[in-house]
PDB file of C-alpha atoms and ligand atoms in Angstrom:
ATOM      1  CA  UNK A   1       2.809 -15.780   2.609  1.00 96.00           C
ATOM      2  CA  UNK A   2      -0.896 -15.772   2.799  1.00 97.00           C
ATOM      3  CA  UNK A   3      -2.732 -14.075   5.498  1.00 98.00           C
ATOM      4  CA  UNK A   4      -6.485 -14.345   5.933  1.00 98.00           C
ATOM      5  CA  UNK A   5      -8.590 -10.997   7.419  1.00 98.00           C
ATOM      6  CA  UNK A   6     -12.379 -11.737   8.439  1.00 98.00           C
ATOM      7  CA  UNK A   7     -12.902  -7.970   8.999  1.00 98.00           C
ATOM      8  CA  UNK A   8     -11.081  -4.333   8.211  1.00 98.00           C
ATOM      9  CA  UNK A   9      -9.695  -4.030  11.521  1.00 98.00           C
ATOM     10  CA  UNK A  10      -7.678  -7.044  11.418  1.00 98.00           C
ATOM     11  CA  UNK A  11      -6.197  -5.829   7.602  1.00 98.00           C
ATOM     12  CA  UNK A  12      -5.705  -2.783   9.627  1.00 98.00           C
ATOM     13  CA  UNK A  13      -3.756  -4.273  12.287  1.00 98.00           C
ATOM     14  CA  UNK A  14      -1.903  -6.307   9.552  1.00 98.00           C
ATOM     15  CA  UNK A  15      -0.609  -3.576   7.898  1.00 98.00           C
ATOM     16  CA  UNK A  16       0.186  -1.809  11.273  1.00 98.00           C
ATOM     17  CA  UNK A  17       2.456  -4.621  11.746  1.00 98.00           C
ATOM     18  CA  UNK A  18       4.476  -4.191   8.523  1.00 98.00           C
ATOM     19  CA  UNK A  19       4.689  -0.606   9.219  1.00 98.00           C
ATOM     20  CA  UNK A  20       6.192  -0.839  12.595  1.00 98.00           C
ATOM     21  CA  UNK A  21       8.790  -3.947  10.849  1.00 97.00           C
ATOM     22  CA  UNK A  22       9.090  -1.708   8.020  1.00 98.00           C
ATOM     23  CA  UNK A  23      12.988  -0.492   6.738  1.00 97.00           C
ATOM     24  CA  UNK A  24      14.731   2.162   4.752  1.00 98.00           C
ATOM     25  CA  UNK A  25      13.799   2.109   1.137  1.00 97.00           C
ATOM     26  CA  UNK A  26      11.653  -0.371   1.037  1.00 98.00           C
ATOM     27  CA  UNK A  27       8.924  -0.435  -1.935  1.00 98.00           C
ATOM     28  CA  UNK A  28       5.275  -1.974  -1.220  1.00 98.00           C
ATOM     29  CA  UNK A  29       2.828  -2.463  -4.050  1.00 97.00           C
ATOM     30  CA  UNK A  30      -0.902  -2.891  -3.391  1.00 96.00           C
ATOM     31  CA  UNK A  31      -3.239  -4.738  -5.556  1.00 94.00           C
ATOM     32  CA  UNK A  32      -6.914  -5.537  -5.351  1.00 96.00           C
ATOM     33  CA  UNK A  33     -10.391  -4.181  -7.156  1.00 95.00           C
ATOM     34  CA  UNK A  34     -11.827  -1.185  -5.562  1.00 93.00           C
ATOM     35  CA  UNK A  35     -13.272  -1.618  -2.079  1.00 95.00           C
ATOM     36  CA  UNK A  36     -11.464  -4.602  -1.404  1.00 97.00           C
ATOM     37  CA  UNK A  37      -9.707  -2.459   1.718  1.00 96.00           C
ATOM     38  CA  UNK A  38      -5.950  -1.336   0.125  1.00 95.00           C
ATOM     39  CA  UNK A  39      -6.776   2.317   2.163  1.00 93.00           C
ATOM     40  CA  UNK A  40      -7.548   0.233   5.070  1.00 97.00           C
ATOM     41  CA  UNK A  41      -4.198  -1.754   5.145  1.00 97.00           C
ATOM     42  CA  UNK A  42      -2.222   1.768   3.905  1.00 97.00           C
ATOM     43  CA  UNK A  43      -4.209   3.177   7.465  1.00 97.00           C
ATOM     44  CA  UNK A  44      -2.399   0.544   9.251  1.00 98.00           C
ATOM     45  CA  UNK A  45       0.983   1.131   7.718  1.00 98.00           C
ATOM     46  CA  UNK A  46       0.997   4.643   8.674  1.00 98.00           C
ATOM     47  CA  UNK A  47       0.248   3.506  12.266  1.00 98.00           C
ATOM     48  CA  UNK A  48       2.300   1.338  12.316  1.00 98.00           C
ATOM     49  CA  UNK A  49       5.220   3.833  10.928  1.00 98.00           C
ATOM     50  CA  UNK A  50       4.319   6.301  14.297  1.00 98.00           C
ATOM     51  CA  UNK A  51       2.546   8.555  11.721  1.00 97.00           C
ATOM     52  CA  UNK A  52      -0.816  10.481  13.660  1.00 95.00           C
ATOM     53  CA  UNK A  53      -2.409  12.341  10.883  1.00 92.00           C
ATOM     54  CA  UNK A  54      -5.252  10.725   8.903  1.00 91.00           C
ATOM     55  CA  UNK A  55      -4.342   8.899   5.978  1.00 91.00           C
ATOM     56  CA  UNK A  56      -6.817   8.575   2.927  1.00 87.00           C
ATOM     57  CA  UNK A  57      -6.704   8.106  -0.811  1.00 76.00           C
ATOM     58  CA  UNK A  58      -4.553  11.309  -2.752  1.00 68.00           C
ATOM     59  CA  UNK A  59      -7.723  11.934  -4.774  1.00 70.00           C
ATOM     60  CA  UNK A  60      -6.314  14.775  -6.714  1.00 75.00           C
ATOM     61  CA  UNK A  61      -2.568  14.443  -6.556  1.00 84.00           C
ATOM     62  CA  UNK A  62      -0.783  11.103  -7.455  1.00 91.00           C
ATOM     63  CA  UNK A  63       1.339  11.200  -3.874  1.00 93.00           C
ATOM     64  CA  UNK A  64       0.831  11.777  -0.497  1.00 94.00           C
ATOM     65  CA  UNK A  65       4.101  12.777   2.271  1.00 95.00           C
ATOM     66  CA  UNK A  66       4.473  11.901   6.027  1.00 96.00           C
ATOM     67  CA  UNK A  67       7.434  12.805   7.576  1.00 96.00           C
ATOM     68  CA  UNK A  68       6.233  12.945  11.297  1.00 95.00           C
ATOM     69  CA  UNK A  69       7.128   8.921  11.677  1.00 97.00           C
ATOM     70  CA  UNK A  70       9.923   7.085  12.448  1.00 97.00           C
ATOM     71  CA  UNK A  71      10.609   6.866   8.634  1.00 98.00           C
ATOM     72  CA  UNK A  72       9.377   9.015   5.688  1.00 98.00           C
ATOM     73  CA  UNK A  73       5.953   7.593   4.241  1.00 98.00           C
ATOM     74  CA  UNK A  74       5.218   8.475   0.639  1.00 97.00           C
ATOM     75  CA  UNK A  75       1.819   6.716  -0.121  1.00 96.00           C
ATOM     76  CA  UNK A  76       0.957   6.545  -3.890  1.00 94.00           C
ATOM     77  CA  UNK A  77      -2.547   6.095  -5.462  1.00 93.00           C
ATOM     78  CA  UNK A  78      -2.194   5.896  -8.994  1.00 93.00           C
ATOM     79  CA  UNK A  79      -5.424   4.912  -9.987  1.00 90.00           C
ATOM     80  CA  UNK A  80      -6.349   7.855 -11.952  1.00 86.00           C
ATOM     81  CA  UNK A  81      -3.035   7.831 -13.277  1.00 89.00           C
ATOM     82  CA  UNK A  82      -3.314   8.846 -16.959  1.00 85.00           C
ATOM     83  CA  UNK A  83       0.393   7.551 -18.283  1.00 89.00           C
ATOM     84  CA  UNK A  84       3.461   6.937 -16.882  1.00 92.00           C
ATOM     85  CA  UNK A  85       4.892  10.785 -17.746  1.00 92.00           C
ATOM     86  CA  UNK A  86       2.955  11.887 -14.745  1.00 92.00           C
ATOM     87  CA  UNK A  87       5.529   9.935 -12.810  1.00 93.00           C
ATOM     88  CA  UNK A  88       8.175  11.370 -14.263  1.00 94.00           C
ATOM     89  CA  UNK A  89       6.878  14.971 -13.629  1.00 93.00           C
ATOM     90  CA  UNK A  90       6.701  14.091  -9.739  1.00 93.00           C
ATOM     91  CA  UNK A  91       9.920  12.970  -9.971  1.00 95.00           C
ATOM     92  CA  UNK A  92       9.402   9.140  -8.899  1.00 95.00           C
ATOM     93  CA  UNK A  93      12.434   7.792  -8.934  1.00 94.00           C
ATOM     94  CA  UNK A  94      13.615   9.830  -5.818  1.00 96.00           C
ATOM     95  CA  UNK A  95      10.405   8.271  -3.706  1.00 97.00           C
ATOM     96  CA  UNK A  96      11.256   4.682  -5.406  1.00 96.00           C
ATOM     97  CA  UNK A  97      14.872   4.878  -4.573  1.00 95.00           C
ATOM     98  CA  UNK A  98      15.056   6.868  -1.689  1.00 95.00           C
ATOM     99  CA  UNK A  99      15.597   6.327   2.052  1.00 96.00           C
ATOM    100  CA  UNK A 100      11.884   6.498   2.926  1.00 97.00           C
ATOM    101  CA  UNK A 101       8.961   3.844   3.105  1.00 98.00           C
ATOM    102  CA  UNK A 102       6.966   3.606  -0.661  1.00 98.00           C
ATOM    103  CA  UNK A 103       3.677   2.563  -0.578  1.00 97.00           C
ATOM    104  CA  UNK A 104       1.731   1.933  -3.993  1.00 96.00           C
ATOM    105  CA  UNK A 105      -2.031   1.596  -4.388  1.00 94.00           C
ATOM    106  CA  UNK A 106      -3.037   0.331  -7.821  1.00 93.00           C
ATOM    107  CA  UNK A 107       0.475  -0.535  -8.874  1.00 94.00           C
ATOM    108  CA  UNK A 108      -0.386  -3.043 -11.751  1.00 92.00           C
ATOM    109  CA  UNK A 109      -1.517   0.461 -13.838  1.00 93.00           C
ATOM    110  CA  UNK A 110       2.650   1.217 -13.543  1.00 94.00           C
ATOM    111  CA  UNK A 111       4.453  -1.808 -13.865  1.00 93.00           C
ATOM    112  CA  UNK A 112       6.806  -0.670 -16.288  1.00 93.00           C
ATOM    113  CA  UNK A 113       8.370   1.465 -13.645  1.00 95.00           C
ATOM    114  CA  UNK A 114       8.539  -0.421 -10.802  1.00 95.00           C
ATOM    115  CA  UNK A 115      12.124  -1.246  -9.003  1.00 94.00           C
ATOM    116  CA  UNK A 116      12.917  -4.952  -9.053  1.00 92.00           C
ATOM    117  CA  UNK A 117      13.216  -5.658  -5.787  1.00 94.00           C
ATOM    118  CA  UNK A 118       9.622  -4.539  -4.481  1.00 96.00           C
ATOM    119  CA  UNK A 119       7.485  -6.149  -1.948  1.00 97.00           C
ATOM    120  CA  UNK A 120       4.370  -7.520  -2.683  1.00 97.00           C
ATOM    121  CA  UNK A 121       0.447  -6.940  -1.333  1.00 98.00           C
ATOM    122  CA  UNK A 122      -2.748  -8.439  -3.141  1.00 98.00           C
ATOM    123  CA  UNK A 123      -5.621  -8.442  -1.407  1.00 98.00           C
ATOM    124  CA  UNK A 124      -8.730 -10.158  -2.798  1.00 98.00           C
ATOM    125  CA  UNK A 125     -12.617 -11.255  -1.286  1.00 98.00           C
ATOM    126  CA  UNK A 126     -13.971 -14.642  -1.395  1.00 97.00           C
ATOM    127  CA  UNK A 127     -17.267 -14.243  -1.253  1.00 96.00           C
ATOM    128  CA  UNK A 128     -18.083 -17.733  -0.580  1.00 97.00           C
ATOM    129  CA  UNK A 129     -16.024 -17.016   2.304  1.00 97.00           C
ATOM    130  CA  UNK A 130     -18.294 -14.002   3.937  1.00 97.00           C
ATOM    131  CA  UNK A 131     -18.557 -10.104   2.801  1.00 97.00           C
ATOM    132  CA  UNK A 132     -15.877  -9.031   5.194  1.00 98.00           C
ATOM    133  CA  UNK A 133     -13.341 -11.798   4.124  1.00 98.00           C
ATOM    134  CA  UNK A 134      -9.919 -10.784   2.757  1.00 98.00           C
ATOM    135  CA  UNK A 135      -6.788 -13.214   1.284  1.00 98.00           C
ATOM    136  CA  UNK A 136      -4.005 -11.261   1.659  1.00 98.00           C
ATOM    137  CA  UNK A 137      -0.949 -12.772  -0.400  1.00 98.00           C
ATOM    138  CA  UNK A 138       2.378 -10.736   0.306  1.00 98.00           C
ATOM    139  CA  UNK A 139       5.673 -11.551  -1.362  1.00 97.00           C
ATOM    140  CA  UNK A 140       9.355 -10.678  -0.694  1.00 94.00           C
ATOM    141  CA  UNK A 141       9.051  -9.857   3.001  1.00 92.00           C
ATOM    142  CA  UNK A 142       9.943 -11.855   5.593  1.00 89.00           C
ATOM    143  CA  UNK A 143       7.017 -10.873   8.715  1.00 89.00           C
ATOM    144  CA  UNK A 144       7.468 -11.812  11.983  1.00 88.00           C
ATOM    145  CA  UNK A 145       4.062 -11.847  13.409  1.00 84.00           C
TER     146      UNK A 145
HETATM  147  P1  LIG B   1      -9.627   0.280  -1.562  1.00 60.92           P
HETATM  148  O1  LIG B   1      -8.631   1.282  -1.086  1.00 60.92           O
HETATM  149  O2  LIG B   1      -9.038  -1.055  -1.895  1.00 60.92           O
HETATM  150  O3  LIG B   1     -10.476   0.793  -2.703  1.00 60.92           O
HETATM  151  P2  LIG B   1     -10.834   0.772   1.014  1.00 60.92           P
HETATM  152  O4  LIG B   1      -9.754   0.412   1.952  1.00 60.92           O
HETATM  153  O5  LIG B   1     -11.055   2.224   0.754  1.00 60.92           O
HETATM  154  O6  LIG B   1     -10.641  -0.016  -0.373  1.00 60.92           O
HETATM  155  O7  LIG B   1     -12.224   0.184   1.513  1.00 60.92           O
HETATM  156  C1  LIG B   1     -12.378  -1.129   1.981  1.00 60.92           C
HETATM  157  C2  LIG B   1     -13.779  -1.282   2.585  1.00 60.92           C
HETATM  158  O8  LIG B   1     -14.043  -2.649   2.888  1.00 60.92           O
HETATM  159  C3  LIG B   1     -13.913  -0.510   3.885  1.00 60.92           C
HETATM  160  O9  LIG B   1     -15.196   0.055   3.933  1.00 60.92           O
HETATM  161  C4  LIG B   1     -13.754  -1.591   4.945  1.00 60.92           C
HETATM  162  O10 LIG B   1     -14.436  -1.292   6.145  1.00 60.92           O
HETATM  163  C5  LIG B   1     -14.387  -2.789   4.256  1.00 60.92           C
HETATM  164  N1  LIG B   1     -13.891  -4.101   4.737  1.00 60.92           N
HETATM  165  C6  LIG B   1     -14.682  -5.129   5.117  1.00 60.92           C
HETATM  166  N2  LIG B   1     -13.952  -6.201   5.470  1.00 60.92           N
HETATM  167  C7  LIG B   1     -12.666  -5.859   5.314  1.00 60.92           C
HETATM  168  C8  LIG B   1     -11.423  -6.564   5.499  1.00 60.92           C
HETATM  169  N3  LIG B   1     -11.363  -7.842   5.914  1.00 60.92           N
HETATM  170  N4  LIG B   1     -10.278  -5.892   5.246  1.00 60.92           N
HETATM  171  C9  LIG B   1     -10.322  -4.618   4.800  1.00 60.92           C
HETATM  172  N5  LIG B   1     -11.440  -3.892   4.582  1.00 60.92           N
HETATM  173  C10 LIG B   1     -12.612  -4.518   4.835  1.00 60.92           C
HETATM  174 MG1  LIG B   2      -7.934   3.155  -1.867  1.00 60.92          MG
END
Protein backbone atom coordinates (compact mmCIF):
# COMPACT_ATOMS: atom_id res chain seq x y z
CA UNK A 1 0.00 0.00 0.00
CA UNK A 2 1.21 3.39 -0.88
CA UNK A 3 -0.03 6.43 0.78
CA UNK A 4 0.90 9.93 -0.33
CA UNK A 5 1.28 12.94 2.61
CA UNK A 6 1.58 16.65 1.16
CA UNK A 7 2.31 17.92 4.71
CA UNK A 8 3.33 16.51 8.47
CA UNK A 9 -0.03 16.71 9.73
CA UNK A 10 -1.52 14.41 7.35
CA UNK A 11 1.65 11.66 8.15
CA UNK A 12 0.50 12.53 11.55
CA UNK A 13 -2.99 11.68 11.12
CA UNK A 14 -1.81 8.57 9.14
CA UNK A 15 -0.07 7.13 11.74
CA UNK A 16 -2.88 8.10 14.25
CA UNK A 17 -4.91 5.85 12.24
CA UNK A 18 -2.69 2.75 12.54
CA UNK A 19 -2.40 3.39 16.13
CA UNK A 20 -6.02 3.44 16.92
CA UNK A 21 -6.29 -0.09 14.29
CA UNK A 22 -3.27 -1.21 15.95
CA UNK A 23 -3.25 -5.06 17.84
CA UNK A 24 -1.41 -7.05 20.42
CA UNK A 25 2.13 -7.75 19.45
CA UNK A 26 2.33 -6.25 16.54
CA UNK A 27 5.97 -5.07 15.24
CA UNK A 28 6.27 -1.74 13.00
CA UNK A 29 9.55 -0.82 11.39
CA UNK A 30 10.24 2.73 10.18
CA UNK A 31 12.52 3.63 7.43
CA UNK A 32 13.48 6.88 5.80
CA UNK A 33 16.75 9.44 5.88
CA UNK A 34 16.69 11.85 8.67
CA UNK A 35 14.02 14.54 8.55
CA UNK A 36 11.93 12.76 6.30
CA UNK A 37 9.10 12.83 9.36
CA UNK A 38 9.42 8.96 11.06
CA UNK A 39 8.92 11.11 14.71
CA UNK A 40 6.06 12.71 13.09
CA UNK A 41 4.20 9.45 12.05
CA UNK A 42 5.53 7.69 15.66
CA UNK A 43 3.50 11.18 17.17
CA UNK A 44 0.52 9.92 15.46
CA UNK A 45 0.79 6.34 16.57
CA UNK A 46 0.90 7.26 20.09
CA UNK A 47 -2.32 9.27 19.51
CA UNK A 48 -3.72 7.13 17.97
CA UNK A 49 -2.90 4.31 20.80
CA UNK A 50 -4.87 6.90 23.56
CA UNK A 51 -1.31 7.74 24.77
CA UNK A 52 -1.25 11.86 26.13
CA UNK A 53 2.31 12.39 26.97
CA UNK A 54 4.68 13.86 24.35
CA UNK A 55 6.44 11.54 22.29
CA UNK A 56 9.98 12.41 20.79
CA UNK A 57 13.12 10.67 19.67
CA UNK A 58 14.92 8.41 22.88
CA UNK A 59 18.06 10.49 22.30
CA UNK A 60 20.04 8.84 24.98
CA UNK A 61 18.42 5.50 25.63
CA UNK A 62 17.63 3.02 22.73
CA UNK A 63 13.70 2.65 24.03
CA UNK A 64 11.05 4.62 25.09
CA UNK A 65 7.65 3.01 27.38
CA UNK A 66 3.94 4.13 27.35
CA UNK A 67 1.72 2.27 29.24
CA UNK A 68 -1.10 4.93 29.78
CA UNK A 69 -2.87 3.68 26.25
CA UNK A 70 -5.10 1.23 25.35
CA UNK A 71 -2.03 -1.02 24.59
CA UNK A 72 1.63 -0.84 25.77
CA UNK A 73 3.79 1.40 23.29
CA UNK A 74 7.50 0.67 23.26
CA UNK A 75 8.96 3.13 20.60
CA UNK A 76 12.58 2.28 19.51
CA UNK A 77 15.15 4.69 17.91
CA UNK A 78 18.10 2.85 17.14
CA UNK A 79 19.91 5.17 15.22
CA UNK A 80 22.80 5.62 17.41
CA UNK A 81 22.74 2.09 17.96
CA UNK A 82 26.39 0.94 18.16
CA UNK A 83 25.83 -3.13 17.60
CA UNK A 84 23.27 -5.37 18.05
CA UNK A 85 24.56 -6.44 21.90
CA UNK A 86 22.92 -3.27 23.03
CA UNK A 87 19.72 -5.05 22.18
CA UNK A 88 20.42 -7.82 23.93
CA UNK A 89 21.32 -5.84 27.15
CA UNK A 90 17.70 -4.18 27.00
CA UNK A 91 16.40 -7.33 26.70
CA UNK A 92 14.59 -6.99 23.13
CA UNK A 93 13.12 -9.92 22.60
CA UNK A 94 10.48 -9.35 25.42
CA UNK A 95 9.37 -5.83 23.54
CA UNK A 96 9.58 -7.85 20.02
CA UNK A 97 7.55 -10.70 21.27
CA UNK A 98 5.47 -9.35 23.75
CA UNK A 99 1.80 -8.34 24.08
CA UNK A 100 2.46 -4.62 23.48
CA UNK A 101 2.66 -2.33 20.26
CA UNK A 102 6.67 -2.17 18.83
CA UNK A 103 7.54 0.65 17.03
CA UNK A 104 11.11 0.85 15.30
CA UNK A 105 12.77 4.00 13.97
CA UNK A 106 15.84 3.26 11.87
CA UNK A 107 15.23 -0.45 11.72
CA UNK A 108 17.42 -1.27 8.58
CA UNK A 109 20.65 -0.61 11.23
CA UNK A 110 19.05 -4.10 13.05
CA UNK A 111 17.83 -6.31 10.56
CA UNK A 112 19.42 -9.26 11.77
CA UNK A 113 17.08 -9.22 14.69
CA UNK A 114 13.98 -8.46 13.48
CA UNK A 115 10.82 -11.03 13.93
CA UNK A 116 9.56 -12.32 10.60
CA UNK A 117 6.35 -11.32 10.62
CA UNK A 118 6.84 -7.39 11.03
CA UNK A 119 4.94 -4.65 9.45
CA UNK A 120 6.38 -2.38 7.23
CA UNK A 121 6.80 1.78 7.06
CA UNK A 122 9.18 3.65 4.50
CA UNK A 123 8.71 6.95 4.11
CA UNK A 124 10.63 8.89 1.44
CA UNK A 125 10.43 12.84 -0.28
CA UNK A 126 10.10 13.49 -3.86
CA UNK A 127 11.31 16.56 -4.28
CA UNK A 128 10.06 17.04 -7.67
CA UNK A 129 6.93 16.53 -5.93
CA UNK A 130 7.15 19.70 -3.32
CA UNK A 131 9.33 20.04 0.10
CA UNK A 132 6.50 18.82 2.24
CA UNK A 133 5.75 15.68 0.04
CA UNK A 134 5.97 12.20 1.60
CA UNK A 135 5.45 8.41 -0.21
CA UNK A 136 4.62 6.37 2.41
CA UNK A 137 4.89 2.55 1.35
CA UNK A 138 3.59 0.18 4.25
CA UNK A 139 3.62 -3.60 3.98
CA UNK A 140 1.90 -6.48 5.85
CA UNK A 141 -1.04 -4.52 7.26
CA UNK A 142 -4.22 -4.53 6.07
CA UNK A 143 -5.63 -0.45 6.86
CA UNK A 144 -8.96 0.38 6.70
CA UNK A 145 -8.97 4.02 6.09
P1 LIG B 1 12.73 11.78 11.36
O1 LIG B 1 12.21 11.24 12.65
O2 LIG B 1 12.44 10.92 10.18
O3 LIG B 1 14.20 12.14 11.42
P2 LIG B 1 11.03 14.02 12.02
O4 LIG B 1 9.69 13.40 12.12
O5 LIG B 1 11.74 14.33 13.29
O6 LIG B 1 11.97 13.15 11.05
O7 LIG B 1 10.94 15.39 11.21
C1 LIG B 1 10.22 15.52 10.01
C2 LIG B 1 10.16 17.01 9.63
O8 LIG B 1 9.62 17.17 8.32
C3 LIG B 1 9.27 17.79 10.57
O9 LIG B 1 9.86 19.05 10.80
C4 LIG B 1 7.98 17.93 9.79
O10 LIG B 1 7.25 19.10 10.13
C5 LIG B 1 8.49 18.03 8.36
N1 LIG B 1 7.52 17.59 7.33
C6 LIG B 1 7.20 18.30 6.23
N2 LIG B 1 6.32 17.64 5.46
C7 LIG B 1 6.07 16.47 6.08
C8 LIG B 1 5.25 15.33 5.75
N3 LIG B 1 4.51 15.26 4.63
N4 LIG B 1 5.24 14.30 6.63
C9 LIG B 1 6.00 14.35 7.74
N5 LIG B 1 6.81 15.37 8.11
C10 LIG B 1 6.85 16.43 7.27
MG1 LIG C 1 13.16 10.58 14.46
Amino acid sequence: MIIETYNAKETFCLGEKIGQQALPGQVYTLNGDLGVGKTVFTQGVAKGLGITEPVNSPTFTIIQEYEEGRLPFYHFDVYRIGDIEEMEEIGYDDYFFGQGVCLIEWAELIKEILPSDIISITIEKDLEKGFDYRKITITGLELEM
